[in-house]
């Protein structure tokens, strides 16, 4: 399964799709990027006259690229035009270090800790275009093809 097919199988659409491109994919991990457009809905109120990307959106971006996209790749033999991935976030612990501003491009790098009994747990980090660590943590989810 190639990167465009993985993105096509994501259960999200704009304005809640936070994956522009997948750059590396293997059985043990994945990386990809996303640019937070200045026109995104969440900047209007977060914060007044000083917009930054909410932590929950950064976490969602890490989950979409680092867990869901990897999970779709790992289930590639079970996904078809009639069988779609079903996803549920089960846990996350994320530490935040620096803000992400409008129009900033980030890269998400995920390493699989394990995938068994349909539960995928990954160590995920986000870096900005200056190669600075934005946030990192562990994210787990359940993923099945149904």
JSON list of C-alpha atoms in Angstrom, two decimals:
[
{"chain": "A", "resi": 1, "resn": "UNK", "atom": "CA", "xyz": [0.00, 0.00, 0.00]},
{"chain": "A", "resi": 2, "resn": "UNK", "atom": "CA", "xyz": [1.49, 3.34, -1.03]},
{"chain": "A", "resi": 3, "resn": "UNK", "atom": "CA", "xyz": [1.25, 6.65, 0.89]},
{"chain": "A", "resi": 4, "resn": "UNK", "atom": "CA", "xyz": [-1.62, 8.04, -1.21]},
{"chain": "A", "resi": 5, "resn": "UNK", "atom": "CA", "xyz": [-3.67, 4.86, -0.67]},
{"chain": "A", "resi": 6, "resn": "UNK", "atom": "CA", "xyz": [-3.06, 5.06, 3.09]},
{"chain": "A", "resi": 7, "resn": "UNK", "atom": "CA", "xyz": [-4.23, 8.70, 3.20]},
{"chain": "A", "resi": 8, "resn": "UNK", "atom": "CA", "xyz": [-7.27, 7.80, 1.07]},
{"chain": "A", "resi": 9, "resn": "UNK", "atom": "CA", "xyz": [-8.24, 5.14, 3.65]},
{"chain": "A", "resi": 10, "resn": "UNK", "atom": "CA", "xyz": [-8.15, 7.56, 6.58]},
{"chain": "A", "resi": 11, "resn": "UNK", "atom": "CA", "xyz": [-11.57, 8.04, 8.19]},
{"chain": "A", "resi": 12, "resn": "UNK", "atom": "CA", "xyz": [-11.15, 11.84, 8.23]},
{"chain": "A", "resi": 13, "resn": "UNK", "atom": "CA", "xyz": [-11.85, 14.70, 5.87]},
{"chain": "A", "resi": 14, "resn": "UNK", "atom": "CA", "xyz": [-11.15, 18.42, 5.84]},
{"chain": "A", "resi": 15, "resn": "UNK", "atom": "CA", "xyz": [-11.22, 20.38, 8.08]},
{"chain": "A", "resi": 16, "resn": "UNK", "atom": "CA", "xyz": [-10.22, 17.53, 10.42]},
{"chain": "A", "resi": 17, "resn": "UNK", "atom": "CA", "xyz": [-7.62, 15.82, 8.21]},
{"chain": "A", "resi": 18, "resn": "UNK", "atom": "CA", "xyz": [-4.10, 16.60, 9.47]},
{"chain": "A", "resi": 19, "resn": "UNK", "atom": "CA", "xyz": [-1.96, 14.61, 7.02]},
{"chain": "A", "resi": 20, "resn": "UNK", "atom": "CA", "xyz": [-0.43, 16.22, 3.92]},
{"chain": "A", "resi": 21, "resn": "UNK", "atom": "CA", "xyz": [2.21, 13.64, 3.05]},
{"chain": "A", "resi": 22, "resn": "UNK", "atom": "CA", "xyz": [3.74, 10.40, 4.28]},
{"chain": "A", "resi": 23, "resn": "UNK", "atom": "CA", "xyz": [7.49, 10.32, 3.72]},
{"chain": "A", "resi": 24, "resn": "UNK", "atom": "CA", "xyz": [8.64, 6.99, 5.23]},
{"chain": "A", "resi": 25, "resn": "UNK", "atom": "CA", "xyz": [6.70, 3.81, 5.96]},
{"chain": "A", "resi": 26, "resn": "UNK", "atom": "CA", "xyz": [7.84, 0.45, 7.32]},
{"chain": "A", "resi": 27, "resn": "UNK", "atom": "CA", "xyz": [6.60, -2.31, 9.61]},
{"chain": "A", "resi": 28, "resn": "UNK", "atom": "CA", "xyz": [8.35, -0.55, 12.51]},
{"chain": "A", "resi": 29, "resn": "UNK", "atom": "CA", "xyz": [7.37, 3.08, 11.97]},
{"chain": "A", "resi": 30, "resn": "UNK", "atom": "CA", "xyz": [6.15, 5.95, 9.85]},
{"chain": "A", "resi": 31, "resn": "UNK", "atom": "CA", "xyz": [6.82, 9.62, 9.27]},
{"chain": "A", "resi": 32, "resn": "UNK", "atom": "CA", "xyz": [4.86, 12.34, 7.56]},
{"chain": "A", "resi": 33, "resn": "UNK", "atom": "CA", "xyz": [4.09, 16.01, 7.62]},
{"chain": "A", "resi": 34, "resn": "UNK", "atom": "CA", "xyz": [1.37, 18.59, 7.81]},
{"chain": "A", "resi": 35, "resn": "UNK", "atom": "CA", "xyz": [1.24, 22.37, 7.40]},
{"chain": "A", "resi": 36, "resn": "UNK", "atom": "CA", "xyz": [-1.15, 24.22, 9.69]},
{"chain": "A", "resi": 37, "resn": "UNK", "atom": "CA", "xyz": [-2.90, 26.72, 7.43]},
{"chain": "A", "resi": 38, "resn": "UNK", "atom": "CA", "xyz": [-3.51, 30.19, 8.84]},
{"chain": "A", "resi": 39, "resn": "UNK", "atom": "CA", "xyz": [-7.18, 29.88, 7.83]},
{"chain": "A", "resi": 40, "resn": "UNK", "atom": "CA", "xyz": [-7.75, 26.81, 10.06]},
{"chain": "A", "resi": 41, "resn": "UNK", "atom": "CA", "xyz": [-10.93, 27.03, 12.15]},
{"chain": "A", "resi": 42, "resn": "UNK", "atom": "CA", "xyz": [-9.20, 26.72, 15.53]},
{"chain": "A", "resi": 43, "resn": "UNK", "atom": "CA", "xyz": [-6.96, 29.79, 15.16]},
{"chain": "A", "resi": 44, "resn": "UNK", "atom": "CA", "xyz": [-9.91, 32.17, 15.32]},
{"chain": "A", "resi": 45, "resn": "UNK", "atom": "CA", "xyz": [-10.28, 31.81, 19.08]},
{"chain": "A", "resi": 46, "resn": "UNK", "atom": "CA", "xyz": [-6.98, 30.31, 20.28]},
{"chain": "A", "resi": 47, "resn": "UNK", "atom": "CA", "xyz": [-5.67, 32.85, 21.46]},
{"chain": "A", "resi": 48, "resn": "UNK", "atom": "CA", "xyz": [-6.93, 36.40, 20.93]},
{"chain": "A", "resi": 49, "resn": "UNK", "atom": "CA", "xyz": [-4.51, 38.25, 18.65]},
{"chain": "A", "resi": 50, "resn": "UNK", "atom": "CA", "xyz": [-1.84, 35.59, 19.27]},
{"chain": "A", "resi": 51, "resn": "UNK", "atom": "CA", "xyz": [-2.91, 32.40, 17.48]},
{"chain": "A", "resi": 52, "resn": "UNK", "atom": "CA", "xyz": [-1.14, 29.14, 18.29]},
{"chain": "A", "resi": 53, "resn": "UNK", "atom": "CA", "xyz": [-2.08, 25.57, 17.46]},
{"chain": "A", "resi": 54, "resn": "UNK", "atom": "CA", "xyz": [-4.00, 23.92, 20.33]},
{"chain": "A", "resi": 55, "resn": "UNK", "atom": "CA", "xyz": [-2.27, 20.96, 21.99]},
{"chain": "A", "resi": 56, "resn": "UNK", "atom": "CA", "xyz": [-5.26, 18.75, 21.28]},
{"chain": "A", "resi": 57, "resn": "UNK", "atom": "CA", "xyz": [-4.80, 19.43, 17.54]},
{"chain": "A", "resi": 58, "resn": "UNK", "atom": "CA", "xyz": [-1.07, 18.65, 17.78]},
{"chain": "A", "resi": 59, "resn": "UNK", "atom": "CA", "xyz": [-1.96, 15.38, 19.54]},
{"chain": "A", "resi": 60, "resn": "UNK", "atom": "CA", "xyz": [-4.56, 14.60, 16.87]},
{"chain": "A", "resi": 61, "resn": "UNK", "atom": "CA", "xyz": [-1.99, 15.23, 14.13]},
{"chain": "A", "resi": 62, "resn": "UNK", "atom": "CA", "xyz": [0.46, 12.87, 15.83]},
{"chain": "A", "resi": 63, "resn": "UNK", "atom": "CA", "xyz": [-2.29, 10.26, 16.22]},
{"chain": "A", "resi": 64, "resn": "UNK", "atom": "CA", "xyz": [-3.44, 10.50, 12.59]},
{"chain": "A", "resi": 65, "resn": "UNK", "atom": "CA", "xyz": [0.06, 10.19, 11.12]},
{"chain": "A", "resi": 66, "resn": "UNK", "atom": "CA", "xyz": [1.80, 8.17, 13.81]},
{"chain": "A", "resi": 67, "resn": "UNK", "atom": "CA", "xyz": [-0.87, 5.65, 14.78]},
{"chain": "A", "resi": 68, "resn": "UNK", "atom": "CA", "xyz": [-3.74, 5.59, 12.27]},
{"chain": "A", "resi": 69, "resn": "UNK", "atom": "CA", "xyz": [-1.63, 5.77, 9.10]},
{"chain": "A", "resi": 70, "resn": "UNK", "atom": "CA", "xyz": [0.78, 3.17, 10.49]},
{"chain": "A", "resi": 71, "resn": "UNK", "atom": "CA", "xyz": [-2.14, 0.96, 11.53]},
{"chain": "A", "resi": 72, "resn": "UNK", "atom": "CA", "xyz": [-3.63, 1.12, 8.04]},
{"chain": "A", "resi": 73, "resn": "UNK", "atom": "CA", "xyz": [-0.25, 0.11, 6.61]},
{"chain": "A", "resi": 74, "resn": "UNK", "atom": "CA", "xyz": [0.05, -2.79, 9.05]},
{"chain": "A", "resi": 75, "resn": "UNK", "atom": "CA", "xyz": [-3.47, -3.97, 8.10]},
{"chain": "A", "resi": 76, "resn": "UNK", "atom": "CA", "xyz": [-2.88, -3.49, 4.36]},
{"chain": "A", "resi": 77, "resn": "UNK", "atom": "CA", "xyz": [-3.67, -7.13, 3.56]},
{"chain": "A", "resi": 78, "resn": "UNK", "atom": "CA", "xyz": [-7.07, -6.86, 5.27]},
{"chain": "A", "resi": 79, "resn": "UNK", "atom": "CA", "xyz": [-8.23, -3.52, 3.83]},
{"chain": "A", "resi": 80, "resn": "UNK", "atom": "CA", "xyz": [-10.10, -3.43, 0.53]},
{"chain": "A", "resi": 81, "resn": "UNK", "atom": "CA", "xyz": [-12.79, -1.41, -1.23]},
{"chain": "A", "resi": 82, "resn": "UNK", "atom": "CA", "xyz": [-15.41, -3.11, 0.95]},
{"chain": "A", "resi": 83, "resn": "UNK", "atom": "CA", "xyz": [-13.36, -3.44, 4.14]},
{"chain": "A", "resi": 84, "resn": "UNK", "atom": "CA", "xyz": [-12.44, -0.18, 5.89]},
{"chain": "A", "resi": 85, "resn": "UNK", "atom": "CA", "xyz": [-10.31, 0.49, 8.98]},
{"chain": "A", "resi": 86, "resn": "UNK", "atom": "CA", "xyz": [-12.14, 1.17, 12.24]},
{"chain": "A", "resi": 87, "resn": "UNK", "atom": "CA", "xyz": [-10.13, 3.24, 14.71]},
{"chain": "A", "resi": 88, "resn": "UNK", "atom": "CA", "xyz": [-10.45, 4.23, 18.37]},
{"chain": "A", "resi": 89, "resn": "UNK", "atom": "CA", "xyz": [-7.90, 6.14, 20.43]},
{"chain": "A", "resi": 90, "resn": "UNK", "atom": "CA", "xyz": [-7.30, 4.33, 23.72]},
{"chain": "A", "resi": 91, "resn": "UNK", "atom": "CA", "xyz": [-4.65, 6.44, 25.47]},
{"chain": "A", "resi": 92, "resn": "UNK", "atom": "CA", "xyz": [-2.09, 9.18, 25.05]},
{"chain": "A", "resi": 93, "resn": "UNK", "atom": "CA", "xyz": [0.56, 10.90, 27.11]},
{"chain": "A", "resi": 94, "resn": "UNK", "atom": "CA", "xyz": [2.13, 13.88, 25.39]},
{"chain": "A", "resi": 95, "resn": "UNK", "atom": "CA", "xyz": [4.59, 16.50, 26.61]},
{"chain": "A", "resi": 96, "resn": "UNK", "atom": "CA", "xyz": [4.66, 19.87, 24.81]},
{"chain": "A", "resi": 97, "resn": "UNK", "atom": "CA", "xyz": [7.80, 21.99, 24.49]},
{"chain": "A", "resi": 98, "resn": "UNK", "atom": "CA", "xyz": [7.29, 24.83, 21.99]},
{"chain": "A", "resi": 99, "resn": "UNK", "atom": "CA", "xyz": [4.26, 26.30, 20.19]},
{"chain": "A", "resi": 100, "resn": "UNK", "atom": "CA", "xyz": [3.28, 25.72, 16.57]},
{"chain": "A", "resi": 101, "resn": "UNK", "atom": "CA", "xyz": [2.22, 28.88, 14.77]},
{"chain": "A", "resi": 102, "resn": "UNK", "atom": "CA", "xyz": [-0.09, 29.35, 11.77]},
{"chain": "A", "resi": 103, "resn": "UNK", "atom": "CA", "xyz": [1.48, 28.34, 8.43]},
{"chain": "A", "resi": 104, "resn": "UNK", "atom": "CA", "xyz": [4.09, 26.20, 10.19]},
{"chain": "A", "resi": 105, "resn": "UNK", "atom": "CA", "xyz": [5.01, 22.81, 8.73]},
{"chain": "A", "resi": 106, "resn": "UNK", "atom": "CA", "xyz": [5.63, 19.96, 11.17]},
{"chain": "A", "resi": 107, "resn": "UNK", "atom": "CA", "xyz": [6.95, 16.44, 10.77]},
{"chain": "A", "resi": 108, "resn": "UNK", "atom": "CA", "xyz": [5.64, 13.52, 12.81]},
{"chain": "A", "resi": 109, "resn": "UNK", "atom": "CA", "xyz": [7.93, 10.55, 13.44]},
{"chain": "A", "resi": 110, "resn": "UNK", "atom": "CA", "xyz": [6.45, 7.41, 14.96]},
{"chain": "A", "resi": 111, "resn": "UNK", "atom": "CA", "xyz": [8.06, 4.18, 16.16]},
{"chain": "A", "resi": 112, "resn": "UNK", "atom": "CA", "xyz": [5.91, 1.14, 16.83]},
{"chain": "A", "resi": 113, "resn": "UNK", "atom": "CA", "xyz": [6.25, -0.28, 20.33]},
{"chain": "A", "resi": 114, "resn": "UNK", "atom": "CA", "xyz": [3.83, -3.11, 19.64]},
{"chain": "A", "resi": 115, "resn": "UNK", "atom": "CA", "xyz": [0.84, -4.18, 17.57]},
{"chain": "A", "resi": 116, "resn": "UNK", "atom": "CA", "xyz": [-1.06, -7.14, 19.00]},
{"chain": "A", "resi": 117, "resn": "UNK", "atom": "CA", "xyz": [-4.70, -8.03, 19.57]},
{"chain": "A", "resi": 118, "resn": "UNK", "atom": "CA", "xyz": [-5.56, -5.05, 17.32]},
{"chain": "A", "resi": 119, "resn": "UNK", "atom": "CA", "xyz": [-3.91, -2.57, 19.73]},
{"chain": "A", "resi": 120, "resn": "UNK", "atom": "CA", "xyz": [-1.17, -0.38, 18.32]},
{"chain": "A", "resi": 121, "resn": "UNK", "atom": "CA", "xyz": [1.10, 1.55, 20.69]},
{"chain": "A", "resi": 122, "resn": "UNK", "atom": "CA", "xyz": [3.67, 4.02, 19.34]},
{"chain": "A", "resi": 123, "resn": "UNK", "atom": "CA", "xyz": [6.32, 6.46, 20.53]},
{"chain": "A", "resi": 124, "resn": "UNK", "atom": "CA", "xyz": [5.56, 9.61, 18.58]},
{"chain": "A", "resi": 125, "resn": "UNK", "atom": "CA", "xyz": [7.34, 12.94, 18.27]},
{"chain": "A", "resi": 126, "resn": "UNK", "atom": "CA", "xyz": [6.73, 16.13, 16.32]},
{"chain": "A", "resi": 127, "resn": "UNK", "atom": "CA", "xyz": [9.47, 18.43, 15.05]},
{"chain": "A", "resi": 128, "resn": "UNK", "atom": "CA", "xyz": [9.21, 21.76, 13.27]},
{"chain": "A", "resi": 129, "resn": "UNK", "atom": "CA", "xyz": [11.02, 22.94, 10.12]},
{"chain": "A", "resi": 130, "resn": "UNK", "atom": "CA", "xyz": [13.98, 24.10, 12.28]},
{"chain": "A", "resi": 131, "resn": "UNK", "atom": "CA", "xyz": [14.30, 20.50, 13.56]},
{"chain": "A", "resi": 132, "resn": "UNK", "atom": "CA", "xyz": [13.18, 21.62, 17.05]},
{"chain": "A", "resi": 133, "resn": "UNK", "atom": "CA", "xyz": [11.21, 19.20, 19.21]},
{"chain": "A", "resi": 134, "resn": "UNK", "atom": "CA", "xyz": [7.62, 20.46, 19.49]},
{"chain": "A", "resi": 135, "resn": "UNK", "atom": "CA", "xyz": [6.15, 17.58, 21.49]},
{"chain": "A", "resi": 136, "resn": "UNK", "atom": "CA", "xyz": [6.53, 13.85, 22.11]},
{"chain": "A", "resi": 137, "resn": "UNK", "atom": "CA", "xyz": [4.82, 11.01, 23.88]},
{"chain": "A", "resi": 138, "resn": "UNK", "atom": "CA", "xyz": [3.08, 7.67, 23.52]},
{"chain": "A", "resi": 139, "resn": "UNK", "atom": "CA", "xyz": [-0.22, 7.13, 21.75]},
{"chain": "A", "resi": 140, "resn": "UNK", "atom": "CA", "xyz": [-2.25, 3.93, 21.61]},
{"chain": "A", "resi": 141, "resn": "UNK", "atom": "CA", "xyz": [-5.28, 2.94, 19.66]},
{"chain": "A", "resi": 142, "resn": "UNK", "atom": "CA", "xyz": [-7.39, 0.02, 18.57]},
{"chain": "A", "resi": 143, "resn": "UNK", "atom": "CA", "xyz": [-7.54, -0.59, 14.83]},
{"chain": "A", "resi": 144, "resn": "UNK", "atom": "CA", "xyz": [-9.37, -3.30, 12.93]},
{"chain": "A", "resi": 145, "resn": "UNK", "atom": "CA", "xyz": [-10.50, -3.84, 9.35]},
{"chain": "A", "resi": 146, "resn": "UNK", "atom": "CA", "xyz": [-14.27, -4.23, 9.12]}
]
